[in-house]
Amino acid sequence: MSTRPEKLFPLFAELSGLKGVGPKSAQAMGQIGIEKPRDLLFHLPYSVIDRRRRDSVLDATLPDTVTVEVEIGGHRPSHNRTGAYRITVEDSRCAFQLVFFHARGDYLTRVLPEGARRLVSGKVELFDGIPQMVHPDHILKPGEEDDLPEFEPVYPLTAGVSQKLMAKAAQDALTRLPEVAEWIDPAQKSKARWPDWGDAMLAAHAPKGAADLAPTHPARERLAYDEFFAHQLTLALARARLQRAKGVISEATGRLQSKVLKALPYTPTGAQSRAIDDITRDMGRPLRMNRLLQGDVGAGKTLVAFMALLVAVEAGGQGVMMAPTEILARQHLQGLQPLAEQAGVVLEILTGRDKGAERKAKLAALARGDIQILVGTHAVFQEDVHFADLRLAVIDEQHRFGVRQRLEIGRKGDGADVLVMTATPIPRSLSLAQYGDMDVSVLDEKPAGRKPIKTAMISTSRLDEVVEHLRGAIAEGRQAYWVCPLVDESEVSDLTAAEDRFKHLRAALGEGVVGLVHGQMPPADKDAAMAAFQSGQTKVLVATTVIEVGVDVPNASIMVIERAEIFGLAQLHQLRGRVGRGSAESTCLLMYQSPLSEAGTKRLTTLRETEDGFKIAETDLEMRGAGDLIGTAQSGLPRFRIADLEAQAGLMAIAQTDARKLLTDDPDLTGPRGKAARDLLWLMEQDQAIRLISVG
């Protein structure tokens, strides 16, 4: 399997083997990701020019592109080199002008000799009532008309590559289309009325009008589906691989879980109970669990995760909970400590800060099985960390973890189940693209007793009023966050923004009342500032967005977000979720600088009107697009060349179902459709998937 099928070789050859492509233009095409003939196939035209012949420019509604046969009349060179060189020409019904700037007369008299007939094609506009074609795109002699297509595709370009060259190279790449068998489910294909792969390629590169360019056109839709299907097949293979690596059966006895549930001052929500049941059931099976726990801010993910960790301990094994930062790991420790005491289990933390003898002792206890639940950062991945019997790994704040890391964790414990938690509500289409290899549990209910957060918009010109409001709240014993904007990407100016605000508030509210935390601080100072705020020693915490994820101070009931209009919706929602965790009424003040842009207004009003993270995420997706929403660079989100995650979200769900079904029916992809699917994976350069099949 690990060698590319021979029929695909021509598509993976050198670019410079294509018509018109030399080393220089090949290098230029490389700038936009075109490195071989296959890439040209997926580089589709975004527009089309109608070059059909007309009798006369009078038949067009100007301005428009017109193709017409003319007789060449007199030349009127300009007096200076930069002026307009005009040539009068006549079609079957009227005269008009061809206009050239910076023209060389000798060249034009040779190409357009007086009295000759030529086919000209270009944009015609009216100038002082006279139709003019400035710099025709095409000038052809009689008999050369066949060189001009009736419809000319317009491709996205890069410096050093002309439209003509791109079209010629694409046409040549299309001559190399191999014969491939069909990888799409036949019922799906006929229902959607999609063409075969090769026909779809030919049609997509030969649009005849705007309708042919739409994502809903059968040819384009089919090619988009192929991308989604290849992607979902890769995820499904990773999922099958995780599951095939024999899981360990962790039978829950309920002994420890019931102790914790009895001690809780509230009853878990229906969504929490369902998630706990799903996880307990998965862990009791011989297949490895690979589940995503998706819940909005404050939906109670920690309890669900802890119950899952208890299943591991009840079955005689160990569990680990991993967080992306030390602050979060310590916070998980604080959140889990009282629950662990109720259950009577041994809980420890391991971070990069553990050194020397202390670290050695922890590692020895872990290897002996004395530590039952470990909380940690990426330090848990290090070579010298060994578990006696790791049954479950819980990973917090997933989007910094791709499929590859999920496979990696599995190596720490043979057959360890994996539960991933994310507090970022993700629209379904994106969660399929990112987590298509996982089963999903959604916590979509708020625990009882969480009060709604009052959200208000206020202009930065009223800063003094906000500070006064804060003074009153502090006098009543309340605490507040004050989030400063990221002014630009340079951390230096972000720092000044936060430090200036800190000084301003300290002067207004008094020494010792205001704390500061930002990304440039040494970890120990950051923790100290957080601890002072958590213990209530400082009343106001000025921060850059480092507090976005997971910080929990129940007494903090005011959130001020300065220049809220420059934050993304999801981020604003996360920040707001830092308050409203205690018994006090909470407020979130969105301070904006006017005038607000239309997008800024929509973001802030959406936030003011709803606290539903999933609704907010859908709006965010509509407004910003998939790549921005989770930051394509670190999101593990694939980049599709043809498919559009927002416009074609429905196709992604079909692709997931289809991919999982194909692998259930044909796990090694050796049947007729399975073999065709292998061709698709090669075509789409899904090397990871190809490795999974060859190893699997």
JSON list of N, CA, C and O in Angstrom, two decimals, residues 9 49 97-98 104 136 149 161 221 226 237 249 289-290 359 439 515 519 525 532 547 613 619-620 636 642 661:
[
{"chain": "A", "resi": 9, "resn": "PHE", "atom": "N", "xyz": [1.09, 8.57, -11.36]},
{"chain": "A", "resi": 9, "resn": "PHE", "atom": "CA", "xyz": [2.42, 9.17, -11.55]},
{"chain": "A", "resi": 9, "resn": "PHE", "atom": "C", "xyz": [2.40, 10.48, -12.34]},
{"chain": "A", "resi": 9, "resn": "PHE", "atom": "O", "xyz": [3.02, 11.46, -11.94]},
{"chain": "A", "resi": 49, "resn": "ILE", "atom": "N", "xyz": [-15.05, 34.43, -18.60]},
{"chain": "A", "resi": 49, "resn": "ILE", "atom": "CA", "xyz": [-15.32, 35.54, -19.54]},
{"chain": "A", "resi": 49, "resn": "ILE", "atom": "C", "xyz": [-16.00, 34.95, -20.79]},
{"chain": "A", "resi": 49, "resn": "ILE", "atom": "O", "xyz": [-15.51, 33.97, -21.36]},
{"chain": "A", "resi": 97, "resn": "GLN", "atom": "N", "xyz": [-12.96, 52.47, -31.81]},
{"chain": "A", "resi": 97, "resn": "GLN", "atom": "CA", "xyz": [-11.50, 52.65, -31.73]},
{"chain": "A", "resi": 97, "resn": "GLN", "atom": "C", "xyz": [-10.83, 51.58, -30.88]},
{"chain": "A", "resi": 97, "resn": "GLN", "atom": "O", "xyz": [-11.36, 51.17, -29.85]},
{"chain": "A", "resi": 98, "resn": "LEU", "atom": "N", "xyz": [-9.64, 51.17, -31.34]},
{"chain": "A", "resi": 98, "resn": "LEU", "atom": "CA", "xyz": [-8.75, 50.40, -30.48]},
{"chain": "A", "resi": 98, "resn": "LEU", "atom": "C", "xyz": [-7.75, 51.41, -29.92]},
{"chain": "A", "resi": 98, "resn": "LEU", "atom": "O", "xyz": [-7.21, 52.22, -30.67]},
{"chain": "A", "resi": 104, "resn": "ARG", "atom": "N", "xyz": [4.27, 50.99, -29.32]},
{"chain": "A", "resi": 104, "resn": "ARG", "atom": "CA", "xyz": [5.33, 51.07, -30.34]},
{"chain": "A", "resi": 104, "resn": "ARG", "atom": "C", "xyz": [4.65, 51.00, -31.70]},
{"chain": "A", "resi": 104, "resn": "ARG", "atom": "O", "xyz": [4.06, 49.97, -32.05]},
{"chain": "A", "resi": 136, "resn": "PRO", "atom": "N", "xyz": [-6.74, 45.38, -26.41]},
{"chain": "A", "resi": 136, "resn": "PRO", "atom": "CA", "xyz": [-7.50, 44.13, -26.58]},
{"chain": "A", "resi": 136, "resn": "PRO", "atom": "C", "xyz": [-6.76, 42.96, -25.93]},
{"chain": "A", "resi": 136, "resn": "PRO", "atom": "O", "xyz": [-5.53, 42.91, -25.94]},
{"chain": "A", "resi": 149, "resn": "PRO", "atom": "N", "xyz": [-11.28, 30.19, -26.90]},
{"chain": "A", "resi": 149, "resn": "PRO", "atom": "CA", "xyz": [-12.44, 29.44, -26.42]},
{"chain": "A", "resi": 149, "resn": "PRO", "atom": "C", "xyz": [-13.66, 30.37, -26.32]},
{"chain": "A", "resi": 149, "resn": "PRO", "atom": "O", "xyz": [-13.49, 31.57, -26.11]},
{"chain": "A", "resi": 161, "resn": "VAL", "atom": "N", "xyz": [2.94, 34.85, -13.29]},
{"chain": "A", "resi": 161, "resn": "VAL", "atom": "CA", "xyz": [2.14, 33.86, -14.04]},
{"chain": "A", "resi": 161, "resn": "VAL", "atom": "C", "xyz": [0.95, 34.59, -14.66]},
{"chain": "A", "resi": 161, "resn": "VAL", "atom": "O", "xyz": [0.17, 35.22, -13.95]},
{"chain": "A", "resi": 221, "resn": "GLU", "atom": "N", "xyz": [-19.60, 20.50, -6.47]},
{"chain": "A", "resi": 221, "resn": "GLU", "atom": "CA", "xyz": [-20.06, 19.89, -5.23]},
{"chain": "A", "resi": 221, "resn": "GLU", "atom": "C", "xyz": [-19.42, 18.51, -5.05]},
{"chain": "A", "resi": 221, "resn": "GLU", "atom": "O", "xyz": [-18.97, 18.15, -3.97]},
{"chain": "A", "resi": 226, "resn": "ASP", "atom": "N", "xyz": [-15.36, 15.05, -2.40]},
{"chain": "A", "resi": 226, "resn": "ASP", "atom": "CA", "xyz": [-14.16, 14.20, -2.42]},
{"chain": "A", "resi": 226, "resn": "ASP", "atom": "C", "xyz": [-13.17, 14.65, -1.35]},
{"chain": "A", "resi": 226, "resn": "ASP", "atom": "O", "xyz": [-12.56, 13.84, -0.67]},
{"chain": "A", "resi": 237, "resn": "LEU", "atom": "N", "xyz": [-9.98, 6.35, 9.93]},
{"chain": "A", "resi": 237, "resn": "LEU", "atom": "CA", "xyz": [-8.89, 5.37, 10.05]},
{"chain": "A", "resi": 237, "resn": "LEU", "atom": "C", "xyz": [-8.16, 5.56, 11.38]},
{"chain": "A", "resi": 237, "resn": "LEU", "atom": "O", "xyz": [-7.80, 4.60, 12.04]},
{"chain": "A", "resi": 249, "resn": "ILE", "atom": "N", "xyz": [-10.71, -3.22, 29.42]},
{"chain": "A", "resi": 249, "resn": "ILE", "atom": "CA", "xyz": [-12.07, -3.08, 29.95]},
{"chain": "A", "resi": 249, "resn": "ILE", "atom": "C", "xyz": [-11.97, -2.51, 31.36]},
{"chain": "A", "resi": 249, "resn": "ILE", "atom": "O", "xyz": [-11.34, -3.11, 32.23]},
{"chain": "A", "resi": 289, "resn": "MET", "atom": "N", "xyz": [-11.85, 3.98, 24.11]},
{"chain": "A", "resi": 289, "resn": "MET", "atom": "CA", "xyz": [-12.74, 5.14, 24.02]},
{"chain": "A", "resi": 289, "resn": "MET", "atom": "C", "xyz": [-11.96, 6.31, 23.43]},
{"chain": "A", "resi": 289, "resn": "MET", "atom": "O", "xyz": [-10.80, 6.53, 23.74]},
{"chain": "A", "resi": 290, "resn": "ASN", "atom": "N", "xyz": [-12.63, 7.07, 22.55]},
{"chain": "A", "resi": 290, "resn": "ASN", "atom": "CA", "xyz": [-12.03, 8.27, 21.97]},
{"chain": "A", "resi": 290, "resn": "ASN", "atom": "C", "xyz": [-13.18, 9.27, 21.88]},
{"chain": "A", "resi": 290, "resn": "ASN", "atom": "O", "xyz": [-13.86, 9.37, 20.88]},
{"chain": "A", "resi": 359, "resn": "ARG", "atom": "N", "xyz": [10.44, 15.44, 42.31]},
{"chain": "A", "resi": 359, "resn": "ARG", "atom": "CA", "xyz": [9.96, 14.84, 41.06]},
{"chain": "A", "resi": 359, "resn": "ARG", "atom": "C", "xyz": [10.19, 13.33, 41.08]},
{"chain": "A", "resi": 359, "resn": "ARG", "atom": "O", "xyz": [9.30, 12.56, 40.71]},
{"chain": "A", "resi": 439, "resn": "ASP", "atom": "N", "xyz": [-16.17, 10.30, 19.15]},
{"chain": "A", "resi": 439, "resn": "ASP", "atom": "CA", "xyz": [-17.59, 10.32, 19.49]},
{"chain": "A", "resi": 439, "resn": "ASP", "atom": "C", "xyz": [-17.79, 11.53, 20.38]},
{"chain": "A", "resi": 439, "resn": "ASP", "atom": "O", "xyz": [-16.90, 11.91, 21.14]},
{"chain": "A", "resi": 515, "resn": "GLY", "atom": "N", "xyz": [-4.47, 44.20, 41.05]},
{"chain": "A", "resi": 515, "resn": "GLY", "atom": "CA", "xyz": [-3.37, 43.31, 40.64]},
{"chain": "A", "resi": 515, "resn": "GLY", "atom": "C", "xyz": [-3.21, 43.33, 39.13]},
{"chain": "A", "resi": 515, "resn": "GLY", "atom": "O", "xyz": [-4.10, 43.81, 38.41]},
{"chain": "A", "resi": 519, "resn": "GLY", "atom": "N", "xyz": [1.02, 38.07, 29.81]},
{"chain": "A", "resi": 519, "resn": "GLY", "atom": "CA", "xyz": [1.77, 36.96, 29.23]},
{"chain": "A", "resi": 519, "resn": "GLY", "atom": "C", "xyz": [3.28, 37.01, 29.40]},
{"chain": "A", "resi": 519, "resn": "GLY", "atom": "O", "xyz": [3.96, 35.99, 29.34]},
{"chain": "A", "resi": 525, "resn": "ASP", "atom": "N", "xyz": [5.41, 34.75, 39.22]},
{"chain": "A", "resi": 525, "resn": "ASP", "atom": "CA", "xyz": [4.73, 36.02, 39.48]},
{"chain": "A", "resi": 525, "resn": "ASP", "atom": "C", "xyz": [3.27, 35.95, 39.05]},
{"chain": "A", "resi": 525, "resn": "ASP", "atom": "O", "xyz": [2.38, 36.49, 39.70]},
{"chain": "A", "resi": 532, "resn": "ALA", "atom": "N", "xyz": [-3.34, 35.97, 44.75]},
{"chain": "A", "resi": 532, "resn": "ALA", "atom": "CA", "xyz": [-3.77, 37.13, 45.53]},
{"chain": "A", "resi": 532, "resn": "ALA", "atom": "C", "xyz": [-5.21, 37.49, 45.18]},
{"chain": "A", "resi": 532, "resn": "ALA", "atom": "O", "xyz": [-6.01, 37.87, 46.05]},
{"chain": "A", "resi": 547, "resn": "ILE", "atom": "N", "xyz": [-6.31, 35.17, 31.11]},
{"chain": "A", "resi": 547, "resn": "ILE", "atom": "CA", "xyz": [-7.31, 34.60, 32.03]},
{"chain": "A", "resi": 547, "resn": "ILE", "atom": "C", "xyz": [-8.44, 33.93, 31.29]},
{"chain": "A", "resi": 547, "resn": "ILE", "atom": "O", "xyz": [-9.37, 33.42, 31.89]},
{"chain": "A", "resi": 613, "resn": "GLY", "atom": "N", "xyz": [-23.63, 29.46, 24.10]},
{"chain": "A", "resi": 613, "resn": "GLY", "atom": "CA", "xyz": [-22.34, 29.39, 23.40]},
{"chain": "A", "resi": 613, "resn": "GLY", "atom": "C", "xyz": [-22.45, 28.81, 21.99]},
{"chain": "A", "resi": 613, "resn": "GLY", "atom": "O", "xyz": [-21.71, 29.20, 21.10]},
{"chain": "A", "resi": 619, "resn": "THR", "atom": "N", "xyz": [-22.91, 32.15, 14.90]},
{"chain": "A", "resi": 619, "resn": "THR", "atom": "CA", "xyz": [-22.81, 33.53, 14.40]},
{"chain": "A", "resi": 619, "resn": "THR", "atom": "C", "xyz": [-21.37, 33.86, 14.07]},
{"chain": "A", "resi": 619, "resn": "THR", "atom": "O", "xyz": [-21.06, 34.48, 13.05]},
{"chain": "A", "resi": 620, "resn": "ASP", "atom": "N", "xyz": [-20.47, 33.40, 14.94]},
{"chain": "A", "resi": 620, "resn": "ASP", "atom": "CA", "xyz": [-19.04, 33.66, 14.74]},
{"chain": "A", "resi": 620, "resn": "ASP", "atom": "C", "xyz": [-18.57, 33.02, 13.43]},
{"chain": "A", "resi": 620, "resn": "ASP", "atom": "O", "xyz": [-17.81, 33.62, 12.67]},
{"chain": "A", "resi": 636, "resn": "GLY", "atom": "N", "xyz": [-5.32, 22.45, 13.68]},
{"chain": "A", "resi": 636, "resn": "GLY", "atom": "CA", "xyz": [-5.44, 21.09, 13.17]},
{"chain": "A", "resi": 636, "resn": "GLY", "atom": "C", "xyz": [-6.59, 21.02, 12.18]},
{"chain": "A", "resi": 636, "resn": "GLY", "atom": "O", "xyz": [-7.04, 19.96, 11.79]},
{"chain": "A", "resi": 642, "resn": "ILE", "atom": "N", "xyz": [-11.01, 23.20, -2.60]},
{"chain": "A", "resi": 642, "resn": "ILE", "atom": "CA", "xyz": [-12.26, 23.44, -3.34]},
{"chain": "A", "resi": 642, "resn": "ILE", "atom": "C", "xyz": [-13.42, 23.59, -2.37]},
{"chain": "A", "resi": 642, "resn": "ILE", "atom": "O", "xyz": [-14.25, 24.48, -2.49]},
{"chain": "A", "resi": 661, "resn": "LYS", "atom": "N", "xyz": [-18.96, 4.13, 7.53]},
{"chain": "A", "resi": 661, "resn": "LYS", "atom": "CA", "xyz": [-19.64, 2.93, 7.02]},
{"chain": "A", "resi": 661, "resn": "LYS", "atom": "C", "xyz": [-18.70, 2.12, 6.13]},
{"chain": "A", "resi": 661, "resn": "LYS", "atom": "O", "xyz": [-18.61, 0.90, 6.25]}
]
